[in-house]
Each structure stands twice: as C-alpha cells, then as structure tokens.
Coordinates of C-alpha atoms in Angstrom, one line a residue:
Chain A
M29 CA 12.0 37.8 -1.0
T30 CA 14.9 40.2 -1.4
Q31 CA 12.8 43.1 -2.6
G32 CA 9.1 43.9 -2.2
I33 CA 6.7 45.2 -4.7
P34 CA 6.9 48.7 -6.3
K35 CA 5.0 51.4 -4.6
S36 CA 2.9 51.9 -7.7
V37 CA 1.9 48.2 -7.4
R38 CA 1.1 48.6 -3.7
D39 CA -1.1 51.6 -4.4
A40 CA -2.8 49.9 -7.3
L41 CA -3.5 46.9 -5.2
A42 CA -4.9 49.0 -2.4
N43 CA -7.1 50.9 -4.7
K44 CA -8.5 47.9 -6.4
R45 CA -12.1 47.3 -5.7
S46 CA -14.3 44.4 -6.6
A47 CA -17.4 45.1 -8.5
E48 CA -18.9 41.8 -7.4
Q49 CA -20.8 41.2 -4.2
H50 CA -19.0 39.8 -1.2
P51 CA -19.1 36.0 -1.1
S52 CA -21.5 34.5 1.5
P53 CA -20.0 33.1 4.7
D54 CA -20.8 29.7 3.3
L55 CA -18.5 30.3 0.3
L56 CA -15.8 31.8 2.4
N57 CA -16.0 28.9 4.9
G58 CA -15.8 26.5 1.9
H59 CA -12.7 28.3 0.8
V60 CA -11.1 28.1 4.3
E61 CA -12.0 24.4 4.4
H62 CA -11.0 23.7 0.8
S63 CA -14.3 22.2 0.0
L64 CA -15.2 24.3 -2.9
S65 CA -15.3 23.3 -6.5
A66 CA -12.6 24.6 -8.8
T67 CA -15.0 27.2 -10.3
E68 CA -16.2 28.4 -6.9
K69 CA -12.6 28.5 -5.6
A70 CA -11.4 30.6 -8.5
G71 CA -14.2 33.0 -8.0
V72 CA -13.6 33.4 -4.3
M73 CA -9.9 33.8 -4.8
R74 CA -10.5 36.5 -7.5
H75 CA -12.7 38.4 -5.0
L76 CA -10.3 37.9 -2.1
S77 CA -7.4 39.3 -4.2
V78 CA -9.2 42.7 -4.3
C79 CA -11.3 42.7 -1.1
E80 CA -9.5 43.5 2.1
D81 CA -12.6 42.8 4.3
C82 CA -13.1 39.3 3.0
R83 CA -9.4 38.6 3.3
E84 CA -9.7 39.6 6.9
V85 CA -12.7 37.3 7.4
V86 CA -11.1 34.3 6.0
F87 CA -7.9 34.8 7.9
L88 CA -9.8 35.3 11.1
A89 CA -11.9 32.2 10.5
S90 CA -8.8 30.2 9.6
A91 CA -7.0 31.3 12.8
A92 CA -10.1 30.5 14.9
S93 CA -10.4 27.0 13.5
E94 CA -9.9 24.2 15.9
N95 CA -6.6 23.0 14.5
S96 CA -5.1 26.5 14.5
D97 CA -2.1 25.2 16.3
A98 CA -1.4 22.4 13.9
V99 CA 1.9 22.6 12.1
I100 CA 1.9 21.9 8.4
P101 CA 4.8 19.7 7.7
G102 CA 7.2 21.1 5.1
P103 CA 9.3 19.4 2.5
A104 CA 12.1 18.8 4.9
D105 CA 9.8 17.3 7.5
T106 CA 8.2 14.8 5.1
W107 CA 10.1 11.9 6.4
R108 CA 8.5 12.5 9.9
G109 CA 5.2 11.6 8.4
W110 CA 6.5 8.1 7.7
K111 CA 7.9 7.5 11.2
W112 CA 4.9 5.3 11.9
L113 CA 5.9 3.0 9.1
V114 CA 8.6 1.2 11.0
P115 CA 6.6 0.1 14.0
A116 CA 3.6 -0.6 11.7
V117 CA 5.7 -3.0 9.5
A118 CA 7.1 -4.6 12.6
L119 CA 3.7 -5.2 14.0
L120 CA 2.4 -6.5 10.8
T121 CA 5.2 -8.9 10.5
L122 CA 4.6 -10.1 14.0
V123 CA 0.9 -10.6 13.5
S124 CA 1.3 -12.4 10.2
S125 CA 3.9 -14.7 11.6
V126 CA 1.7 -15.6 14.5
L127 CA -1.2 -16.2 12.1
V128 CA 0.9 -18.4 9.9
E129 CA 2.4 -20.4 12.8
R130 CA -0.7 -20.8 14.8
P131 CA -2.3 -23.6 12.8
K132 CA 1.0 -25.5 12.9
L133 CA 1.2 -25.2 16.6
F134 CA -2.3 -25.8 17.6
A135 CA -3.8 -28.0 14.9
P136 CA -4.3 -31.6 15.8
R137 CA -1.8 -33.8 14.0
P138 CA -2.6 -37.3 12.8
A139 CA -1.0 -40.0 14.7
A140 CA 0.5 -41.5 11.6
M141 CA 2.2 -38.2 10.6
Q142 CA 3.5 -37.8 14.2
A143 CA 4.9 -41.2 14.2
A144 CA 6.5 -40.7 10.8
N145 CA 8.1 -37.4 11.9
H146 CA 9.5 -39.1 15.0
Q147 CA 11.0 -41.8 12.9
A148 CA 12.3 -39.3 10.4
D149 CA 14.0 -37.4 13.2
A150 CA 15.6 -40.7 14.4
L151 CA 17.2 -41.5 11.1
P152 CA 20.9 -41.1 11.5
S153 CA 21.8 -40.3 7.8
Q154 CA 19.2 -37.7 7.3
T155 CA 20.6 -34.4 6.1
A156 CA 19.0 -31.4 7.6
G157 CA 19.7 -29.1 4.6
S158 CA 17.8 -31.1 2.0
Q159 CA 14.2 -30.2 2.3
A160 CA 13.2 -32.6 -0.6
A161 CA 15.1 -35.4 0.9
T162 CA 13.4 -34.9 4.3
E163 CA 10.0 -34.8 2.7
N164 CA 10.7 -38.0 0.8
Q165 CA 12.0 -39.7 3.9
T166 CA 9.1 -38.6 5.9
N167 CA 6.7 -39.7 3.3
A168 CA 8.3 -43.0 2.8
L169 CA 8.4 -43.6 6.4
M170 CA 4.8 -42.7 6.8
F171 CA 4.0 -45.6 4.5
S172 CA 6.7 -48.0 5.4
P173 CA 7.1 -47.9 9.1
A174 CA 9.6 -50.7 9.4
P175 CA 12.8 -50.1 7.5
Q176 CA 15.1 -51.3 10.2
A177 CA 16.6 -54.2 8.2
A178 CA 17.8 -52.3 5.2
P179 CA 17.9 -48.6 6.1
N180 CA 21.0 -47.8 4.0
Q181 CA 19.5 -49.2 0.9
Q182 CA 16.2 -47.4 1.4
E183 CA 18.0 -44.1 2.0
Q184 CA 20.0 -44.5 -1.1
I185 CA 16.9 -45.2 -3.1
R186 CA 15.3 -42.2 -1.7
A187 CA 18.3 -40.1 -2.4
N188 CA 18.2 -41.2 -6.0
L189 CA 14.5 -40.3 -6.2
T190 CA 15.2 -37.0 -4.7
S191 CA 18.0 -36.2 -7.0
R192 CA 15.8 -37.2 -9.9
N193 CA 13.0 -35.0 -8.7
K194 CA 15.4 -32.1 -8.2
T195 CA 17.2 -32.3 -11.5
S196 CA 14.1 -32.5 -13.6
A197 CA 11.5 -30.0 -12.7
Q198 CA 9.5 -30.6 -15.8
D199 CA 9.4 -34.3 -14.9
E200 CA 8.1 -33.4 -11.5
V201 CA 5.4 -31.2 -13.0
A202 CA 4.4 -33.8 -15.5
A203 CA 4.4 -36.4 -12.8
A204 CA 2.2 -34.2 -10.6
A205 CA -0.2 -33.7 -13.4
G206 CA -0.4 -37.4 -14.0
A207 CA 1.5 -37.1 -17.3
K208 CA 3.3 -40.0 -18.8
Q209 CA 7.0 -40.4 -18.4
T210 CA 9.1 -41.0 -21.4
P211 CA 10.4 -44.5 -21.7
S212 CA 14.0 -43.3 -21.7
E213 CA 13.6 -41.5 -18.4
T214 CA 11.9 -44.5 -16.9
R215 CA 14.7 -46.8 -18.0
E216 CA 17.2 -44.4 -16.4
A217 CA 15.2 -44.4 -13.2
L218 CA 15.0 -48.1 -13.2
A219 CA 18.7 -48.4 -13.8
D220 CA 19.5 -46.1 -10.9
L221 CA 17.2 -47.9 -8.6
A222 CA 18.5 -51.2 -9.7
K223 CA 22.0 -50.2 -8.8
A224 CA 20.8 -49.0 -5.4
A225 CA 18.6 -51.9 -4.6
P226 CA 20.0 -55.4 -5.1
S227 CA 17.8 -57.9 -6.8
L228 CA 15.3 -59.6 -4.7
P229 CA 16.4 -63.1 -3.8
P230 CA 13.8 -65.6 -4.8
S231 CA 13.9 -67.0 -1.3
S232 CA 12.9 -63.8 0.4
P233 CA 9.9 -63.8 2.5
P234 CA 6.6 -62.8 1.0
V235 CA 6.0 -59.1 0.6
I236 CA 2.8 -57.9 2.0
A237 CA 1.8 -54.5 0.6
R238 CA 0.6 -52.2 3.2
N239 CA -0.4 -48.6 3.1
A240 CA 0.4 -48.3 -0.5
A241 CA -0.4 -45.0 -2.0
V242 CA 0.5 -44.5 -5.6
T243 CA -0.6 -41.5 -7.6
S244 CA 1.7 -41.1 -10.5
S245 CA 3.8 -42.9 -13.0
A246 CA 7.0 -41.6 -11.5
A247 CA 5.9 -43.2 -8.2
T248 CA 5.0 -46.3 -10.0
A249 CA 8.4 -46.5 -11.5
A250 CA 9.9 -46.5 -8.1
A251 CA 7.5 -49.0 -6.7
A252 CA 9.1 -52.3 -7.6
P253 CA 12.7 -51.6 -6.4
L254 CA 11.4 -50.0 -3.2
Q255 CA 9.3 -53.0 -2.6
A256 CA 12.2 -55.2 -3.3
A257 CA 14.4 -53.2 -0.9
A258 CA 11.8 -53.2 1.8
G259 CA 11.1 -56.9 1.3
Q260 CA 14.5 -57.9 2.4
A261 CA 13.6 -57.0 5.9
P262 CA 12.1 -60.0 7.7
S263 CA 10.0 -57.8 9.9
A264 CA 9.0 -55.5 7.1
R265 CA 5.5 -55.6 5.8
A266 CA 6.6 -53.9 2.6
F267 CA 5.0 -50.9 1.2
G268 CA 3.7 -49.4 -1.9
A269 CA 5.6 -46.7 -3.7
V270 CA 5.2 -43.0 -3.0
G271 CA 6.5 -40.5 -5.4
Q272 CA 7.0 -36.8 -5.3
S273 CA 3.5 -36.1 -6.8
S274 CA 2.0 -38.4 -4.2
L275 CA 3.9 -36.5 -1.6
Q276 CA 2.5 -33.3 -2.9
S277 CA -1.0 -34.6 -3.0
M278 CA -0.6 -35.7 0.6
K279 CA 0.8 -32.4 1.6
K280 CA -2.0 -30.7 -0.1
A281 CA -4.5 -32.9 1.6
A282 CA -2.8 -32.3 5.0
A283 CA -2.4 -28.5 4.5
P284 CA -5.8 -27.5 5.9
S285 CA -5.1 -29.3 9.1
G286 CA -1.8 -27.4 9.5
I287 CA 0.5 -30.3 8.9
S288 CA 2.4 -28.8 6.1
G289 CA 3.3 -25.2 5.9
D290 CA 5.4 -25.4 2.8
A291 CA 4.1 -22.8 0.4
S292 CA 6.2 -24.0 -2.5
Y293 CA 3.8 -26.9 -3.3
R294 CA 1.9 -26.2 -6.4
P295 CA -1.8 -26.7 -6.3
L296 CA -2.9 -30.1 -7.8
T297 CA -6.1 -31.5 -8.7
I298 CA -7.7 -33.8 -6.1
R299 CA -6.6 -37.3 -6.9
S300 CA -7.4 -40.6 -5.3
H301 CA -4.9 -42.3 -2.9
W302 CA -4.6 -46.0 -2.6
R303 CA -3.4 -48.3 0.1
I304 CA -3.6 -51.9 1.1
T305 CA -4.3 -52.7 4.7
D306 CA -2.8 -55.4 6.9
E307 CA -5.8 -57.5 6.2
G308 CA -5.1 -57.3 2.4
H309 CA -8.0 -54.9 1.7
L310 CA -7.7 -52.5 -1.1
E311 CA -8.7 -49.0 0.0
R312 CA -9.1 -45.7 -1.7
S313 CA -9.1 -42.2 -0.3
L314 CA -10.2 -39.1 -2.2
A315 CA -9.2 -36.6 0.4
G316 CA -7.8 -36.7 3.9
D317 CA -8.0 -39.9 6.0
N318 CA -11.3 -41.1 4.7
W319 CA -10.5 -44.5 3.3
T320 CA -13.1 -46.7 1.5
Q321 CA -12.6 -50.3 0.7
V322 CA -13.0 -51.2 -3.0
L323 CA -13.4 -54.6 -4.5
A324 CA -14.7 -55.7 -1.2
D325 CA -16.7 -58.5 -2.9
Q326 CA -13.6 -60.2 -4.2
P327 CA -12.1 -62.8 -1.9
I328 CA -8.6 -61.6 -2.7
R329 CA -5.9 -60.7 -0.4
F330 CA -4.4 -57.7 -2.2
R331 CA -0.7 -57.2 -2.0
A332 CA 0.2 -54.5 -4.7
V333 CA -1.5 -51.6 -6.3
A334 CA -0.3 -49.2 -8.9
V335 CA -1.8 -46.1 -10.5
V336 CA -1.0 -44.6 -13.9
G337 CA -3.3 -41.6 -14.5
N338 CA -6.8 -42.9 -14.3
D339 CA -5.7 -46.5 -14.7
V340 CA -5.5 -48.4 -11.4
W341 CA -4.0 -51.9 -11.1
A342 CA -4.3 -54.0 -8.1
G343 CA -3.0 -57.5 -7.6
G344 CA -3.2 -60.2 -4.9
N345 CA -3.0 -63.9 -4.2
N346 CA -3.6 -66.6 -6.8
G347 CA -2.4 -64.3 -9.6
A348 CA -5.4 -62.1 -9.3
L349 CA -5.0 -58.8 -11.1
F350 CA -7.7 -56.2 -11.4
H351 CA -7.7 -53.2 -13.7
S352 CA -9.8 -50.0 -13.6
I353 CA -9.6 -47.3 -16.3
D354 CA -11.7 -44.8 -14.4
G355 CA -9.8 -44.2 -11.2
G356 CA -11.3 -47.2 -9.4
E357 CA -15.0 -46.7 -10.2
H358 CA -15.3 -49.8 -12.4
W359 CA -13.1 -52.8 -12.4
A360 CA -12.3 -55.7 -14.7
Q361 CA -10.2 -58.7 -13.9
A362 CA -7.2 -59.4 -16.1
V363 CA -6.0 -62.9 -16.6
L364 CA -2.4 -63.8 -16.4
S365 CA -1.9 -67.0 -18.3
A366 CA 0.6 -68.4 -20.8
D367 CA 0.0 -71.5 -22.9
G368 CA -3.2 -72.2 -21.0
H369 CA -1.5 -72.1 -17.6
P370 CA -2.8 -69.4 -15.5
E371 CA -0.6 -67.7 -12.9
T372 CA -1.1 -69.0 -9.4
G373 CA 1.5 -67.0 -7.5
A374 CA 0.5 -63.9 -5.7
V375 CA 1.1 -60.6 -7.4
V376 CA 3.7 -58.8 -5.3
S377 CA 4.6 -55.9 -7.6
I378 CA 2.9 -54.0 -10.3
H379 CA 4.9 -51.6 -12.4
F380 CA 3.7 -49.4 -15.3
D381 CA 5.9 -47.1 -17.3
T382 CA 3.0 -45.8 -19.3
V383 CA -0.6 -46.5 -19.4
S384 CA -0.1 -49.3 -21.8
Q385 CA 3.3 -50.7 -20.9
G386 CA 3.8 -52.4 -17.6
S387 CA 4.9 -55.5 -15.8
V388 CA 3.8 -57.6 -12.9
L389 CA 6.0 -59.6 -10.6
T390 CA 4.7 -62.6 -8.7
E391 CA 6.0 -64.2 -5.6
T392 CA 7.1 -67.2 -7.7
G393 CA 9.4 -64.9 -9.5
S394 CA 7.4 -64.7 -12.7
K395 CA 7.4 -61.5 -14.6
W396 CA 4.4 -60.7 -16.8
I397 CA 4.7 -57.9 -19.4
T398 CA 2.0 -56.1 -21.3
S399 CA 2.3 -53.5 -23.9
D400 CA -1.4 -53.0 -24.8
R401 CA -2.9 -51.8 -21.5
G402 CA -3.4 -55.3 -20.1
Q403 CA -5.2 -56.7 -23.1
S404 CA -2.5 -59.4 -23.3
W405 CA 0.2 -60.6 -21.0
N406 CA 3.5 -62.3 -21.9
K407 CA 5.6 -64.1 -19.4
Chain B
M14 CA -19.3 29.7 19.4
Y15 CA -18.0 31.8 22.3
E16 CA -14.6 30.1 22.0
A17 CA -14.5 30.9 18.4
A18 CA -15.5 34.5 19.1
Y19 CA -12.8 34.8 21.8
K20 CA -10.2 33.4 19.4
I21 CA -11.1 36.1 16.9
A22 CA -11.7 39.1 19.2
H23 CA -9.2 38.2 21.9
D24 CA -11.4 40.0 24.3
E25 CA -14.0 38.4 26.6
A26 CA -16.6 41.2 26.5
T27 CA -16.4 41.5 22.8
A28 CA -16.5 37.7 22.4
R29 CA -19.7 37.5 24.6
A30 CA -21.3 40.3 22.6
L31 CA -20.4 38.6 19.3
A32 CA -21.7 35.2 20.4
D33 CA -24.9 36.7 21.7
S34 CA -25.5 38.5 18.5
I35 CA -24.9 35.5 16.4
Y36 CA -27.2 33.4 18.7
A37 CA -29.9 35.9 18.1
E38 CA -29.4 35.8 14.4
L39 CA -29.4 32.0 14.4
Y40 CA -32.6 32.0 16.4
G41 CA -34.1 34.3 13.8
V42 CA -35.1 37.9 13.8
G43 CA -37.8 39.6 11.9
Q44 CA -40.2 42.4 11.9
R45 CA -43.4 42.2 13.8
G46 CA -45.9 40.1 12.1
E47 CA -43.4 38.5 9.8
L48 CA -41.9 35.1 10.0
R49 CA -38.5 34.9 11.7
T50 CA -35.7 34.1 9.3
S51 CA -32.8 32.2 10.8
K52 CA -29.3 32.9 9.6
L53 CA -29.0 29.2 9.3
Y54 CA -31.2 29.5 6.3
Y55 CA -28.1 30.7 4.4
Y56 CA -26.0 27.8 5.4
L57 CA -25.8 25.7 2.3
G58 CA -23.4 23.1 3.5
R59 CA -20.3 23.9 1.4
G60 CA -18.2 23.4 4.5
S61 CA -18.7 22.3 8.0
L62 CA -21.3 24.0 10.2
A63 CA -18.6 24.8 12.8
G64 CA -16.5 26.5 10.1
W65 CA -19.5 28.4 8.8
L66 CA -20.2 29.6 12.3
R67 CA -16.6 30.7 12.7
T68 CA -16.8 32.6 9.4
V69 CA -20.1 34.3 10.5
V70 CA -18.5 35.3 13.8
A71 CA -15.5 36.7 11.9
Q72 CA -17.6 38.6 9.5
E73 CA -19.7 40.0 12.4
Y74 CA -16.5 41.0 14.2
I75 CA -15.2 42.8 11.1
N76 CA -18.5 44.6 10.7
Q77 CA -18.5 45.6 14.4
Y78 CA -14.9 46.8 14.1
R79 CA -15.6 49.0 11.2
R80 CA -18.6 50.4 12.8
T81 CA -16.8 51.3 16.0
R82 CA -13.8 52.7 14.2
R83 CA -15.9 55.4 12.7
E84 CA -17.4 56.2 16.1
T85 CA -14.3 57.4 17.8
S86 CA -15.3 60.0 20.3
L87 CA -14.0 63.5 20.2
E88 CA -12.7 63.2 23.8
K89 CA -10.6 60.2 22.8
A90 CA -9.3 62.0 19.7
I91 CA -8.2 64.9 22.0
E92 CA -6.6 62.5 24.4
D93 CA -4.7 60.9 21.6
G94 CA -3.4 64.4 20.6
K95 CA -4.9 64.3 17.2
Q96 CA -5.3 68.1 17.2
F97 CA -1.5 68.4 17.2
G98 CA -0.9 65.9 14.5
A99 CA 0.7 66.8 11.2
V100 CA -1.5 67.4 8.2
E101 CA -1.9 64.2 6.2
P102 CA 0.0 64.6 3.0
A103 CA -2.1 64.5 -0.1
E104 CA -1.9 61.4 -2.1
N105 CA 0.7 62.0 -4.7
P106 CA -0.5 61.0 -8.1
P107 CA 1.8 58.7 -10.1
S108 CA 4.5 60.7 -11.7
D109 CA 3.9 59.1 -15.1
A110 CA 0.6 57.9 -16.4
R111 CA 2.4 55.2 -18.3
L112 CA 3.4 53.6 -15.0
A113 CA -0.1 53.6 -13.7
V114 CA -1.4 52.0 -16.9
A115 CA 1.3 49.4 -17.0
T116 CA 0.8 48.6 -13.3
A117 CA -2.9 48.3 -13.6
S118 CA -2.7 46.2 -16.7
E119 CA -0.2 43.8 -15.3
L120 CA -2.1 43.5 -12.0
D121 CA -5.2 42.6 -14.0
A122 CA -3.3 40.1 -15.9
L123 CA -1.8 38.5 -12.8
D124 CA -3.1 35.2 -11.5
A125 CA -5.8 35.7 -8.8
Q126 CA -3.9 33.7 -6.3
D127 CA -0.7 35.6 -6.9
R128 CA -2.6 38.8 -6.5
F129 CA -4.1 37.5 -3.3
L130 CA -0.7 36.6 -2.0
L131 CA 0.8 40.0 -2.8
A132 CA -2.2 41.8 -1.2
A133 CA -2.3 39.6 1.9
Y134 CA 1.5 39.9 2.5
Y135 CA 2.3 43.4 1.4
L136 CA -0.9 45.2 2.1
D137 CA -2.5 43.3 5.0
G138 CA 0.8 42.5 6.6
R139 CA -0.2 38.8 7.0
T140 CA 2.7 36.5 7.9
L141 CA 3.9 33.7 5.8
A142 CA 2.6 31.2 8.4
E143 CA -0.9 32.7 8.3
I144 CA -1.1 32.6 4.5
A145 CA 0.4 29.1 4.4
K146 CA -2.2 27.8 6.9
L147 CA -5.0 29.3 4.9
L148 CA -3.8 27.8 1.7
R149 CA -2.6 24.6 3.3
V150 CA 0.9 24.7 1.9
H151 CA 4.2 25.2 3.6
E152 CA 5.6 28.7 4.4
S153 CA 8.5 28.1 2.0
T154 CA 6.1 27.6 -0.8
I155 CA 4.3 30.9 0.0
S156 CA 7.7 32.6 0.2
R157 CA 8.7 31.2 -3.2
K158 CA 5.5 32.1 -4.8
L159 CA 5.6 35.6 -3.5
D160 CA 9.1 36.1 -4.7
R161 CA 8.3 34.8 -8.1
A162 CA 5.1 36.9 -8.4
A163 CA 6.8 40.1 -7.3
T164 CA 9.9 39.6 -9.5
G165 CA 7.7 38.6 -12.5
L166 CA 5.4 41.6 -12.0
R167 CA 8.3 44.0 -11.8
K168 CA 9.9 42.6 -15.0
R169 CA 6.7 42.8 -16.9
I170 CA 5.9 46.3 -15.8
R171 CA 9.4 47.4 -16.8
K172 CA 9.0 45.7 -20.2
R173 CA 5.7 47.4 -20.7
L174 CA 7.2 50.8 -19.8
I175 CA 10.0 50.3 -22.2
A176 CA 7.5 49.3 -24.9
A177 CA 5.6 52.5 -24.0
G178 CA 8.7 54.6 -24.9
M179 CA 10.8 54.8 -21.8
T180 CA 14.4 54.0 -21.7
T181 CA 15.6 51.2 -19.5
R182 CA 16.9 53.6 -16.9
Q183 CA 13.7 55.6 -16.9
A184 CA 11.7 52.4 -16.5
E185 CA 13.9 51.3 -13.6
E186 CA 13.5 54.7 -11.9
A187 CA 9.8 54.6 -12.4
I188 CA 9.5 51.2 -11.0
Q189 CA 11.7 52.1 -8.1
D190 CA 9.5 55.1 -7.6
V191 CA 11.7 56.3 -4.8
D192 CA 10.5 59.0 -2.5
V193 CA 13.3 61.1 -1.1
R194 CA 12.0 60.4 2.4
D195 CA 12.2 56.7 1.9
L196 CA 15.8 56.7 0.9
P197 CA 17.9 54.7 3.3
V198 CA 20.6 57.3 3.6
N199 CA 22.7 57.4 6.8
I200 CA 22.9 61.1 7.5
R201 CA 25.5 60.8 10.2
E202 CA 27.8 58.7 8.0
T203 CA 27.3 61.0 5.0
L204 CA 28.1 64.1 7.1
G205 CA 31.1 62.4 8.6
Q206 CA 32.5 61.7 5.1
A207 CA 32.0 65.3 4.1
T208 CA 33.8 66.5 7.2
Q209 CA 36.6 64.2 6.5
E210 CA 36.9 65.3 2.9
A211 CA 36.9 69.0 3.9
S212 CA 39.6 68.4 6.5
F213 CA 41.6 66.5 4.0
Y214 CA 41.7 69.4 1.6
K215 CA 42.4 71.8 4.4
E216 CA 45.4 69.7 5.5
K217 CA 46.6 69.4 1.9
G218 CA 46.4 73.2 1.3
A219 CA 48.3 73.8 4.5
E220 CA 51.1 71.4 3.3
Q221 CA 51.3 73.2 0.0
G222 CA 51.3 76.6 1.6

C-alpha cells in the first residue's frame, strides 16, 4: 500500500451512515464465526462498511474469542500444515505391514505345507529368484514327498512347466478357468516333457498314485510324464499332477489361514481337488483340507485320477476306469476292451488333452486312446 | 464471561461491571408486574453461545464507552487544559462539488467488503492482523485487497472527474486534495537551499565586481 485513500474518500467514508438498523448480536456473532448464509453475510458486511460502532463490536468480539492468539497460516506457511503427513504415512505403513504380516506369523500352518516348505528349502538346485519355480517346486513336493531317486529329472520337468506357464499368460488364465488347451500346445508340452523325462521302462516298479490333485487340463497334460519320472524312484509312491491352476487353487484355499501372502493370484472359482490315498482310496476336497472319499463302494484300489473341466477320470487295478461328467457327483464305469479282451492291468496314468481326447496307460504298458469322451477306446 | 469482558475492556473493574450487567440481562429484567424477558431470548443460534455472549459484552462495552465519553466532567476538562486549546477548525467543504459527487458515487458502487476494508483500515486504524483474523484470511491478502481497492477507487474517481469536465491535471490535484499544512516539506532543508543560493549569487557578484 504505497499510498492511502484520498482525503475526500476518507471524509465520505466517515460521513456515511447506514439507514438500516444495527444487526443483532446474533448476526454479528455469526459474522465473526463465519456461520451466516451468503445473504446474511452480505447484509452484515454492507452495514459494517458504513457503521463504525458495529465494526468496533465485531473487532472486539473477534479479539476476545478464545483462539485470539491463533496464527493464521499464510501462503508461505502452507507446507507447515502438511508436516504431520510424513509421520502419519510412516505410521500407516508400519501398521499396515504389521497387519499384513501378522497372519503369516501367527496362523497355524498345516503340517503338510510345513514339510513341503522344508523340503523345498533343502533342494540344492532351487533358484531363489524365480517365484513361479519356487511355487511349482513347493507344490510338487507337497504332493510328491519322495523325489530322492530322480531329483534332477523332476526339477527339469518343473522348470519346463514353469517356463510354459510364464511364457503363455493366456494359457495360464485359460487353464485356471478350466478352459481347453489347444492340441498344438498340448503336443508341444508333451514333447518338452518327453525330452525331460525318459520313457518309463516297462520293468519299472508299479506306480501308486498318492495325493493326486488335478484341477486343469494343463495339469493333466503334465500328469503322465511326471508320474513316469517319479515312478523311476523305487521308494517313490508316485504322485498325481499338479499344474499352475491347481497351485493357484491351493493357494487360494490356503490364503485364509495365512499360508500364502502372494497377492498376485487371481481369484478363481472354487473347484474340487482330488487325491488318492496310500490305501488307494479316491478322495475329493471342495475347500481346505476336508477330504471325502468317493466311489467308496467300489472294491478298487485307485492309482490315477485326472480332471478336465467337470470331467473326472479315475482308474485303478484290473483296468477299472470311472468317469464323471459332473465333477464327481455321478460316476459311470468305462470299459477298456479290444476284440472282446478286457484290460486287466492296473491303470497307472490318465491323460486328457481335451474333454473328449485322452489316453490311459496301464501297468502292462498298454495305451488306450479315446477321442469321443470315453465312449469308445482303442488300444 | 468475565474473562471475555476483561479481554475487551482490559480493566478489571470495568470487566466486573460489564459481566454483572450482562448477567442481570441474561437473568431477565422487566417492569413490575411484567414477565421478565431474558436477553437469551434473542439468541437465535446463528453462532455459538459463547461467541454470542462475547458479542453482547462487546456491544455493552461500546455502549458504556459512548455514554461515559459524553459525561466528561468539567474538572477533568480543566485538568486536561481544554480551555487553552486551539479552536477546532471548521470542516472545510470540498473545493469542488464534482469531487464530492464522484467520490460518493464511486464509494456507493464499491463492493461492501472493499468498503469495509477501507473503513476499518483507514478510518478505524485497525491493523492488517486484526482485519485478517476477523475475515480469516492472511494479512498479505488483506494488504493486497486494500491496495487494489484504494488504487481502483482513485482511478475511477479520476476518470469520473475527467468525464465531468476536468482536465487530467485538475483531476489529479482534486484527488490529491492537498492541504498546505499536510505538505511534507522540510523547512530547514528548503531554507538551507535558499541561503546557499543567495550566497552563491553574492559570491558571483563579488567576483564580477
């Protein structure tokens, strides 16, 4: 303010008088506390501009207010109002990290998962940087606890599976959703796996499926070679195949108990999990560790199970092969026979590329192929 | 309430008197035979009750101040030496009616808040901090608004004077409205310059002679 107002203006201001009545203390207080409406505020301001007494009242009331010593921050001091932000963000981060980590630290962990993790840590060729490989290893170990005889082959197979899962995100999504793999991709996978896993010698000991959990066609595609690889170990009890989608389902099921904290897993629909116990019982789990035996009335010692979408295939001794098209609710027995000679060897591997195309391996080395969803089988 | 009164009056006795007076009015006073009417009846809740009470106290204080100002005793006036004071100069009317008209018109056209700022700062002598606190803005904002309002008002008055027939210089002089007594002239320096000038000519004449 380099210069004031002209004397004529000063005189005119001093001589101005309001024709209106003085505002009530209620209005003046509302003006001081900025609680008036726009209309009321304009009216009071108009009166204050010409009434010295009311100006005096509002200034005295304002000075007598409780926060009269408060300093109104100016534009240059604006940043000071945000000083609390830094400790607040730090505190928020700390609290959120504690809340996220707490379930992991204190939640009870299933014994099977703990054992699998211990074995995964013990693997010499495990690469720490590959999260997917670690998950696959852990998952595979969880369902095949005795890979001592052929660890290198199994790791190679898992590496192939991991690379396939990594390079084809769409395949992964399709597998997770239970979609069908294209035959060409399946052939590639089989070719890769065949390179990694040598063919199963006919004289190898019988493969007993245990803890098989198959939830997708991609997992099914890997089932046979993995079984073959695991079957070379004399002490191995063999295992069913577990694919990426199965892993995701398991992670999803385990997430509430704090086992998995990986947030990158996409939510999946609840799907059934399948396994075969040491006693050869076929069991199903819809969620968690709640397993229910199915086909309990059949005097069959099951040794292989495969899942393609809602189709479930389970095979056991004496060439027994059962098929369910509704996720295991209802079952029908398929007959493996050629020229009137039924199959007598135990089914050790079931492999389906699509819902309708698949093959079955028996312990006698026979391979049965179907291309019409099990309506007919050719040797 | 006493604390509020003390903050306003800055005097304990006055604050006590103010607080007691307000208490009585809040309790309600009335003529004999009539119902007592409490001052709280006029509290309509536009602001907080504490703020309303502070405003009532401030209003009462202003009223008391105006009453007592007019009741200055003759003894005190004599003590103050009022009888020897110079005669108050009569209010000089504006030199040009056009200036008064232009000023009044522009003041009426001014925004109420700008007029409030000008009156509070230039007439009442309020500080920027007091005005800023009342309006809940920063002092720099008040300063900027005041500067803008004063400059704009001056320009508009000059423009109106020119439109009324004044020349630019006349308008400037009218706005300046300089009283000789208000001129910031340094008499000593001016006299010094005159003396130096006279001595210069005197010396010059001596050399020529």
